[in-house]
Amino acid sequence: MNRPQREAAVRRIMERTQPPVPPELWGEAVRRGDRLMRRRRLVRRVLWLLLCAAVVAFGVWAAGAHPWVEPPSQTTPPVTGW
């Protein structure tokens, strides 16, 4: 099937009248969509909470451990008493 034939087929499909949707199907779709949106919102909030907790934990660790400071050299003992 080449491109003009595909486009013609799609146009035929799009020009057809849509069958009526049963009323009970609409209510079920709304309920499922609402439940899906609430679940996504909850997951998003939990992920933001975990991200904030990780940032705070990293900040507390960095404040105590000072990872940006070079550790003292352990290869030679310090020279004292000269």
Coordinates of N, CA and C in Angstrom, one line a residue:
M1 N 0.9 -1.2 0.0 CA 0.0 0.0 0.0 C 0.9 1.2 0.0
N2 N 0.7 2.1 -1.0 CA 1.6 3.3 -1.0 C 0.9 4.4 -0.3
R3 N 1.7 5.5 -0.2 CA 1.2 6.6 0.6 C -0.1 7.2 0.3
P4 N -0.4 7.5 -1.0 CA -1.8 8.0 -1.4 C -2.9 7.1 -1.0
Q5 N -2.7 5.8 -1.1 CA -3.7 4.8 -0.8 C -3.9 4.8 0.8
R6 N -2.8 4.9 1.5 CA -3.0 4.9 3.0 C -3.7 6.2 3.4
E7 N -3.4 7.3 2.8 CA -4.0 8.6 3.1 C -5.5 8.5 2.8
A8 N -5.9 7.9 1.7 CA -7.3 7.8 1.3 C -8.0 6.9 2.3
A9 N -7.3 5.8 2.7 CA -8.0 4.9 3.7 C -8.2 5.6 5.0
V10 N -7.2 6.4 5.4 CA -7.4 7.1 6.7 C -8.5 8.1 6.6
R11 N -8.6 8.8 5.4 CA -9.7 9.8 5.2 C -11.0 9.1 5.3
R12 N -11.2 7.9 4.7 CA -12.4 7.2 4.7 C -12.8 6.8 6.1
I13 N -11.8 6.4 6.9 CA -12.1 6.0 8.3 C -12.5 7.2 9.1
M14 N -11.8 8.3 8.9 CA -12.1 9.5 9.7 C -13.5 10.2 9.3
E15 N -13.9 10.0 8.0 CA -15.2 10.6 7.6 C -16.4 9.7 8.0
R16 N -16.2 8.5 8.5 CA -17.3 7.7 8.9 C -17.9 8.3 10.2
T17 N -19.2 8.1 10.4 CA -19.9 8.6 11.6 C -19.5 7.6 12.7
Q18 N -19.3 8.2 13.9 CA -18.9 7.3 15.0 C -20.1 6.7 15.6
P19 N -20.0 5.4 16.1 CA -21.1 4.8 16.7 C -21.4 5.4 18.0
P20 N -22.6 5.5 18.5 CA -22.9 6.1 19.8 C -22.3 5.3 20.9
V21 N -21.9 6.0 21.9 CA -21.3 5.4 23.1 C -22.4 5.1 24.1
P22 N -22.4 3.9 24.7 CA -23.4 3.7 25.7 C -23.2 4.6 27.0
P23 N -24.3 5.0 27.6 CA -24.1 6.0 28.7 C -23.4 5.3 29.9
E24 N -23.6 4.1 30.2 CA -22.9 3.5 31.3 C -21.4 3.4 31.1
L25 N -21.0 3.3 29.8 CA -19.6 3.2 29.5 C -18.9 4.6 29.8
W26 N -19.6 5.7 29.6 CA -19.0 7.0 29.9 C -18.7 7.1 31.4
G27 N -19.6 6.7 32.2 CA -19.5 6.8 33.7 C -18.3 6.0 34.2
E28 N -18.2 4.8 33.6 CA -17.0 3.9 34.0 C -15.7 4.5 33.5
A29 N -15.7 5.1 32.4 CA -14.5 5.7 31.9 C -14.1 6.9 32.8
V30 N -15.0 7.6 33.2 CA -14.7 8.8 34.1 C -14.2 8.3 35.4
R31 N -14.8 7.2 36.0 CA -14.3 6.7 37.2 C -12.9 6.1 37.1
R32 N -12.6 5.4 36.0 CA -11.3 4.9 35.8 C -10.3 6.0 35.6
G33 N -10.6 7.0 34.8 CA -9.7 8.1 34.6 C -9.4 8.9 35.9
D34 N -10.5 9.0 36.7 CA -10.3 9.7 38.0 C -9.3 8.9 38.9
R35 N -9.5 7.6 38.9 CA -8.7 6.8 39.8 C -7.2 6.8 39.2
L36 N -7.1 6.8 37.9 CA -5.7 6.8 37.3 C -5.1 8.2 37.7
M37 N -5.8 9.2 37.6 CA -5.2 10.6 37.9 C -4.8 10.7 39.4
R38 N -5.7 10.1 40.3 CA -5.3 10.2 41.7 C -4.1 9.3 42.0
R39 N -4.0 8.2 41.3 CA -2.8 7.3 41.5 C -1.6 8.0 41.0
R40 N -1.6 8.6 39.8 CA -0.5 9.3 39.3 C -0.1 10.5 40.2
R41 N -1.1 11.2 40.7 CA -0.8 12.3 41.6 C -0.1 11.8 42.9
L42 N -0.6 10.7 43.4 CA 0.0 10.1 44.6 C 1.5 9.7 44.4
V43 N 1.7 9.0 43.2 CA 3.1 8.6 42.9 C 4.0 9.8 42.7
R44 N 3.5 10.8 42.1 CA 4.3 12.0 41.9 C 4.7 12.7 43.2
R45 N 3.7 12.7 44.1 CA 4.0 13.3 45.4 C 5.0 12.5 46.2
V46 N 4.8 11.2 46.2 CA 5.8 10.3 46.9 C 7.2 10.4 46.3
L47 N 7.3 10.5 45.0 CA 8.6 10.7 44.4 C 9.2 12.0 44.8
W48 N 8.4 13.1 44.8 CA 9.0 14.4 45.2 C 9.4 14.3 46.7
L49 N 8.6 13.6 47.5 CA 9.0 13.5 48.9 C 10.3 12.7 49.1
L50 N 10.5 11.7 48.3 CA 11.7 10.9 48.3 C 12.9 11.7 47.8
L51 N 12.7 12.5 46.8 CA 13.7 13.4 46.3 C 14.1 14.4 47.3
C52 N 13.1 15.0 48.0 CA 13.5 16.0 49.0 C 14.2 15.4 50.2
A53 N 13.8 14.2 50.6 CA 14.4 13.5 51.7 C 15.9 13.1 51.3
A54 N 16.1 12.7 50.1 CA 17.4 12.4 49.6 C 18.3 13.7 49.6
V55 N 17.8 14.8 49.2 CA 18.5 16.1 49.2 C 18.9 16.5 50.6
V56 N 17.9 16.3 51.5 CA 18.2 16.7 52.9 C 19.3 15.7 53.5
A57 N 19.1 14.4 53.2 CA 20.1 13.4 53.8 C 21.5 13.7 53.2
F58 N 21.6 14.1 51.9 CA 22.9 14.4 51.3 C 23.4 15.6 52.0
G59 N 22.6 16.6 52.2 CA 23.1 17.9 52.8 C 23.6 17.6 54.2
V60 N 22.9 16.8 55.0 CA 23.4 16.5 56.4 C 24.7 15.7 56.3
W61 N 24.8 14.7 55.4 CA 26.0 14.0 55.3 C 27.1 14.9 54.9
A62 N 26.9 15.7 53.9 CA 28.0 16.6 53.4 C 28.4 17.6 54.4
A63 N 27.5 18.1 55.3 CA 27.9 19.0 56.3 C 28.7 18.3 57.4
G64 N 28.5 17.0 57.6 CA 29.3 16.3 58.6 C 30.6 15.7 58.1
A65 N 30.6 15.2 56.9 CA 31.7 14.5 56.4 C 32.7 15.4 55.6
H66 N 32.3 16.6 55.2 CA 33.1 17.5 54.4 C 33.8 16.7 53.2
P67 N 33.1 16.2 52.3 CA 33.7 15.4 51.2 C 34.6 16.3 50.3
W68 N 34.5 17.6 50.3 CA 35.3 18.4 49.5 C 36.7 18.7 50.0
V69 N 37.0 18.3 51.3 CA 38.3 18.5 51.9 C 39.1 17.3 51.6
E70 N 40.4 17.6 51.2 CA 41.3 16.5 50.9 C 41.7 15.9 52.2
P71 N 41.7 14.5 52.2 CA 42.1 13.9 53.5 C 43.6 14.0 53.7
P72 N 44.0 14.0 55.0 CA 45.4 14.1 55.2 C 46.2 12.9 54.7
S73 N 47.5 13.2 54.3 CA 48.3 12.1 53.7 C 48.7 11.1 54.8
Q74 N 48.6 9.9 54.4 CA 49.0 8.8 55.4 C 50.3 8.1 55.0
T75 N 51.0 8.6 54.0 CA 52.2 7.9 53.5 C 53.4 8.2 54.3
T76 N 53.5 9.4 54.9 CA 54.7 9.8 55.7 C 54.2 10.4 57.0
P77 N 54.8 10.1 58.1 CA 54.4 10.7 59.4 C 54.7 12.2 59.4
P78 N 54.0 13.0 60.2 CA 54.3 14.4 60.2 C 55.6 14.6 60.9
V79 N 56.3 15.7 60.4 CA 57.6 16.0 60.9 C 57.5 17.0 62.0
T80 N 58.0 16.6 63.2 CA 57.9 17.5 64.4 C 59.2 17.6 65.1
G81 N 59.4 18.6 65.8 CA 60.6 18.7 66.6 C 61.9 19.2 65.8
W82 N 61.8 19.8 64.8 CA 63.0 20.3 64.0 C 63.5 21.5 64.7

